[in-house]
Amino acid sequence: MLFPYKIILNSEIDTLKTAEEFSKVLKNGDIVALNGNLGTGKTFFVKGVAKQFNITNVNSPTFAIVYEYKGDRKIYHFDFYRIKKIEELYDIGIEEYFNDDEAIVFIEWAELMIEILPKKYYLIKINLLENNKREIEITKHE
Ligand SMILES: Nc1ncnc2c1ncn2[C@@H]1O[C@H](COP(=O)(O)OP(=O)(O)OP(=O)(O)O)[C@@H](O)[C@H]1O
Ligand SMILES: [Mg+2]
C-alpha cells in the first residue's frame, strides 16, 4: 500500500480488504487517526485491522475513551466523540499510550482533538457516498 491511498469501497468486503492491506504496513508505535461521520465504518475498519492480528474483541469505545486489546500485537483503541476538554485526555495519561512503542493506537473522531496528535500519524478519512458506498482516503503525516 502506497500513500496517499484512495479507493471506493462498494461493500463491507472491500473495507475488510483495505484493512488487511493497511495492517501490513503498520508497525508498533504507529498512530492511526480515523475521521468520518457517524456510522461510516471507523470501528468496522479497526475491527478489520485487529482481526489480522488475531484480535476479535473490538468494540466501540464510545463510553470508555480507550480500550486495550492484545493478540499478535497490542492495540489501544480511542474514541474522542464524547471528549469535551483536552484535559480529559491528559488525565488518563494519553501521552503514555502514544509513547508505548509496543502498541498501535487507533483514534476514532480524532478530528475533535486534532491538536493532541503527535507529529507522525496516519490519517484515515471515510466518506459515505450514495448507495451505501464509501470512499476511503489514507494519508501519512510526518
Ligand atoms: N463498506 C462498508 N464498510 C464499513 N461498514 C459498512 C460498510 N457497508 C455497511 N457498513 C456498516 O456500517 C456500519 C458502520 O458502523 P461503525 O460502528 O463501524 O461506524 P463508525 O464510523 O465507527 O461510527 P461512530 O462514529 O458511531 O463510531 C457497520 O454496521 C457496517 O456493518
Ligand atoms: Mg465507531
mmCIF file of C-alpha atoms and ligand atoms in Angstrom:
data_model
loop_
_atom_site.group_PDB
_atom_site.id
_atom_site.type_symbol
_atom_site.label_atom_id
_atom_site.label_comp_id
_atom_site.label_asym_id
_atom_site.label_seq_id
_atom_site.Cartn_x
_atom_site.Cartn_y
_atom_site.Cartn_z
ATOM 1 C CA MET A 1 0.000 0.000 0.000
ATOM 2 C CA LEU A 2 1.360 3.413 -1.026
ATOM 3 C CA PHE A 3 0.230 6.759 0.391
ATOM 4 C CA PRO A 4 -1.839 8.761 -0.256
ATOM 5 C CA TYR A 5 -4.200 5.843 -0.835
ATOM 6 C CA LYS A 6 -7.735 6.454 -2.066
ATOM 7 C CA ILE A 7 -10.349 3.944 -3.155
ATOM 8 C CA ILE A 8 -14.106 3.415 -3.373
ATOM 9 C CA LEU A 9 -15.496 0.771 -1.044
ATOM 10 C CA ASN A 10 -18.515 -0.937 -2.575
ATOM 11 C CA SER A 11 -19.135 -3.300 0.298
ATOM 12 C CA GLU A 12 -18.002 -4.386 3.737
ATOM 13 C CA ILE A 13 -15.740 -6.902 1.997
ATOM 14 C CA ASP A 14 -13.897 -4.055 0.261
ATOM 15 C CA THR A 15 -13.411 -2.382 3.635
ATOM 16 C CA LEU A 16 -12.001 -5.593 5.100
ATOM 17 C CA LYS A 17 -9.602 -5.976 2.152
ATOM 18 C CA THR A 18 -8.343 -2.417 2.598
ATOM 19 C CA ALA A 19 -7.983 -3.010 6.352
ATOM 20 C CA GLU A 20 -5.958 -6.139 5.631
ATOM 21 C CA GLU A 21 -3.625 -4.288 3.230
ATOM 22 C CA PHE A 22 -3.225 -1.449 5.709
ATOM 23 C CA SER A 23 -2.449 -3.864 8.545
ATOM 24 C CA LYS A 24 0.642 -4.994 6.628
ATOM 25 C CA VAL A 25 2.261 -1.554 6.745
ATOM 26 C CA LEU A 26 1.558 -0.967 10.428
ATOM 27 C CA LYS A 27 4.443 -1.059 12.850
ATOM 28 C CA ASN A 28 4.371 -0.987 16.623
ATOM 29 C CA GLY A 29 4.342 2.603 17.837
ATOM 30 C CA ASP A 30 2.188 3.783 14.920
ATOM 31 C CA ILE A 31 -0.767 6.082 15.495
ATOM 32 C CA VAL A 32 -3.826 5.957 13.273
ATOM 33 C CA ALA A 33 -6.429 8.746 13.326
ATOM 34 C CA LEU A 34 -9.858 7.962 11.852
ATOM 35 C CA ASN A 35 -12.274 10.652 10.737
ATOM 36 C CA GLY A 36 -15.715 10.250 9.243
ATOM 37 C CA ASN A 37 -19.330 10.783 10.179
ATOM 38 C CA LEU A 38 -21.385 8.558 12.465
ATOM 39 C CA GLY A 39 -21.741 5.077 11.052
ATOM 40 C CA THR A 40 -19.288 5.453 8.175
ATOM 41 C CA GLY A 41 -17.319 2.447 9.390
ATOM 42 C CA LYS A 42 -14.448 3.629 11.575
ATOM 43 C CA THR A 43 -14.984 0.901 14.166
ATOM 44 C CA PHE A 44 -15.592 -1.605 11.385
ATOM 45 C CA PHE A 45 -12.212 -0.709 9.869
ATOM 46 C CA VAL A 46 -10.405 -1.050 13.222
ATOM 47 C CA LYS A 47 -12.072 -4.463 13.640
ATOM 48 C CA GLY A 48 -10.777 -5.454 10.215
ATOM 49 C CA VAL A 49 -7.192 -4.484 11.063
ATOM 50 C CA ALA A 50 -7.361 -6.081 14.516
ATOM 51 C CA LYS A 51 -8.574 -9.361 13.016
ATOM 52 C CA GLN A 52 -5.287 -9.578 11.111
ATOM 53 C CA PHE A 53 -3.520 -9.562 14.467
ATOM 54 C CA ASN A 54 -5.851 -12.251 15.847
ATOM 55 C CA ILE A 55 -7.806 -9.778 17.933
ATOM 56 C CA THR A 56 -11.551 -10.416 17.815
ATOM 57 C CA ASN A 57 -12.925 -8.489 20.802
ATOM 58 C CA VAL A 58 -13.025 -4.995 19.263
ATOM 59 C CA ASN A 59 -15.917 -2.820 20.384
ATOM 60 C CA SER A 60 -16.778 0.829 20.087
ATOM 61 C CA PRO A 61 -15.073 2.613 22.993
ATOM 62 C CA THR A 62 -17.536 5.494 22.865
ATOM 63 C CA PHE A 63 -18.264 5.272 26.587
ATOM 64 C CA ALA A 64 -14.824 4.265 27.799
ATOM 65 C CA ILE A 65 -12.459 6.684 25.956
ATOM 66 C CA VAL A 66 -9.997 3.817 25.385
ATOM 67 C CA TYR A 67 -9.987 0.040 25.096
ATOM 68 C CA GLU A 68 -6.920 -2.159 25.056
ATOM 69 C CA TYR A 69 -6.677 -5.390 23.056
ATOM 70 C CA LYS A 70 -3.975 -7.997 22.816
ATOM 71 C CA GLY A 71 -3.312 -10.555 20.126
ATOM 72 C CA ASP A 72 -0.211 -10.842 17.946
ATOM 73 C CA ARG A 73 0.052 -7.093 18.602
ATOM 74 C CA LYS A 74 -1.204 -4.725 21.242
ATOM 75 C CA ILE A 75 -3.809 -2.149 20.226
ATOM 76 C CA TYR A 76 -5.135 0.923 22.044
ATOM 77 C CA HIS A 77 -8.487 1.983 20.614
ATOM 78 C CA PHE A 78 -9.646 5.507 21.435
ATOM 79 C CA ASP A 79 -12.858 7.307 20.606
ATOM 80 C CA PHE A 80 -12.825 11.093 21.099
ATOM 81 C CA TYR A 81 -16.538 11.509 20.357
ATOM 82 C CA ARG A 82 -17.509 12.311 23.946
ATOM 83 C CA ILE A 83 -14.380 14.181 24.951
ATOM 84 C CA LYS A 84 -15.215 17.736 25.898
ATOM 85 C CA LYS A 85 -11.856 19.044 27.054
ATOM 86 C CA ILE A 86 -8.340 18.071 26.157
ATOM 87 C CA GLU A 87 -7.618 17.774 29.906
ATOM 88 C CA GLU A 88 -9.725 14.603 29.980
ATOM 89 C CA LEU A 89 -7.151 13.024 27.691
ATOM 90 C CA TYR A 90 -4.181 14.240 29.714
ATOM 91 C CA ASP A 91 -5.916 12.957 32.859
ATOM 92 C CA ILE A 92 -6.000 9.389 31.540
ATOM 93 C CA GLY A 93 -2.334 9.682 30.530
ATOM 94 C CA ILE A 94 -2.767 9.753 26.778
ATOM 95 C CA GLU A 95 0.893 10.546 26.237
ATOM 96 C CA GLU A 96 1.893 7.220 27.774
ATOM 97 C CA TYR A 97 -0.388 5.444 25.311
ATOM 98 C CA PHE A 98 1.119 7.410 22.431
ATOM 99 C CA ASN A 99 4.652 6.668 23.633
ATOM 100 C CA ASP A 100 4.129 2.921 24.005
ATOM 101 C CA ASP A 101 6.453 1.540 21.318
ATOM 102 C CA GLU A 102 4.888 -1.887 21.659
ATOM 103 C CA ALA A 103 1.373 -0.880 20.711
ATOM 104 C CA ILE A 104 -0.562 0.515 17.772
ATOM 105 C CA VAL A 105 -3.005 3.325 18.557
ATOM 106 C CA PHE A 106 -6.306 3.904 16.736
ATOM 107 C CA ILE A 107 -8.329 7.057 17.386
ATOM 108 C CA GLU A 108 -11.906 7.437 16.176
ATOM 109 C CA TRP A 109 -13.168 11.012 15.875
ATOM 110 C CA ALA A 110 -9.571 12.257 16.043
ATOM 111 C CA GLU A 111 -10.667 15.493 14.352
ATOM 112 C CA LEU A 112 -12.341 16.575 17.599
ATOM 113 C CA MET A 113 -8.947 16.838 19.374
ATOM 114 C CA ILE A 114 -6.606 17.051 16.425
ATOM 115 C CA GLU A 115 -4.174 19.199 18.438
ATOM 116 C CA ILE A 116 -3.282 16.285 20.698
ATOM 117 C CA LEU A 117 -1.937 14.118 17.890
ATOM 118 C CA PRO A 118 1.832 13.631 17.707
ATOM 119 C CA LYS A 119 3.775 14.737 14.627
ATOM 120 C CA LYS A 120 3.642 11.381 12.895
ATOM 121 C CA TYR A 121 0.387 9.601 12.230
ATOM 122 C CA TYR A 122 -1.743 8.002 9.554
ATOM 123 C CA LEU A 123 -4.984 9.770 8.787
ATOM 124 C CA ILE A 124 -7.925 7.740 7.515
ATOM 125 C CA LYS A 125 -10.954 9.586 6.183
ATOM 126 C CA ILE A 126 -14.119 7.710 5.313
ATOM 127 C CA ASN A 127 -16.960 9.384 3.435
ATOM 128 C CA LEU A 128 -20.371 7.878 2.815
ATOM 129 C CA LEU A 129 -21.415 8.101 -0.844
ATOM 130 C CA GLU A 130 -24.750 7.192 -2.392
ATOM 131 C CA ASN A 131 -25.970 3.575 -2.482
ATOM 132 C CA ASN A 132 -24.143 2.726 0.757
ATOM 133 C CA LYS A 133 -20.769 3.087 -0.960
ATOM 134 C CA ARG A 134 -17.872 4.704 0.792
ATOM 135 C CA GLU A 135 -14.697 6.453 -0.160
ATOM 136 C CA ILE A 136 -11.621 5.891 1.979
ATOM 137 C CA GLU A 137 -8.506 8.013 1.889
ATOM 138 C CA ILE A 138 -5.382 7.176 3.867
ATOM 139 C CA THR A 139 -2.564 9.684 4.183
ATOM 140 C CA LYS A 140 0.683 9.610 6.071
ATOM 141 C CA HIS A 141 1.644 12.684 8.086
ATOM 142 C CA GLU A 142 5.207 13.174 9.277
HETATM 143 N N1 LIG B 1 -18.408 -0.821 3.114
HETATM 144 C C1 LIG B 1 -18.663 -0.774 4.429
HETATM 145 N N2 LIG B 1 -17.637 -0.574 5.277
HETATM 146 C C2 LIG B 1 -17.841 -0.497 6.606
HETATM 147 N N3 LIG B 1 -19.034 -0.614 7.195
HETATM 148 C C3 LIG B 1 -20.087 -0.818 6.404
HETATM 149 C C4 LIG B 1 -19.957 -0.900 5.001
HETATM 150 N N4 LIG B 1 -21.163 -1.080 4.492
HETATM 151 C C5 LIG B 1 -22.010 -1.124 5.533
HETATM 152 N N5 LIG B 1 -21.371 -0.975 6.688
HETATM 153 C C6 LIG B 1 -21.986 -0.970 8.017
HETATM 154 O O1 LIG B 1 -21.862 0.326 8.555
HETATM 155 C C7 LIG B 1 -21.712 0.254 9.956
HETATM 156 C C8 LIG B 1 -20.552 1.109 10.364
HETATM 157 O O2 LIG B 1 -20.579 1.208 11.746
HETATM 158 P P1 LIG B 1 -19.328 1.616 12.611
HETATM 159 O O3 LIG B 1 -19.713 1.420 14.015
HETATM 160 O O4 LIG B 1 -18.098 0.957 12.113
HETATM 161 O O5 LIG B 1 -19.219 3.183 12.268
HETATM 162 P P2 LIG B 1 -18.370 4.295 12.995
HETATM 163 O O6 LIG B 1 -17.819 5.157 11.922
HETATM 164 O O7 LIG B 1 -17.403 3.673 13.938
HETATM 165 O O8 LIG B 1 -19.475 5.103 13.794
HETATM 166 P P3 LIG B 1 -19.329 6.009 15.123
HETATM 167 O O9 LIG B 1 -18.987 7.397 14.670
HETATM 168 O O10 LIG B 1 -20.688 5.932 15.739
HETATM 169 O O11 LIG B 1 -18.258 5.410 15.988
HETATM 170 C C9 LIG B 1 -21.463 -1.207 10.318
HETATM 171 O O12 LIG B 1 -22.595 -1.698 10.987
HETATM 172 C C10 LIG B 1 -21.305 -1.919 8.997
HETATM 173 O O13 LIG B 1 -21.916 -3.178 9.002
HETATM 174 MG MG MG B 2 -17.134 3.853 15.984
#
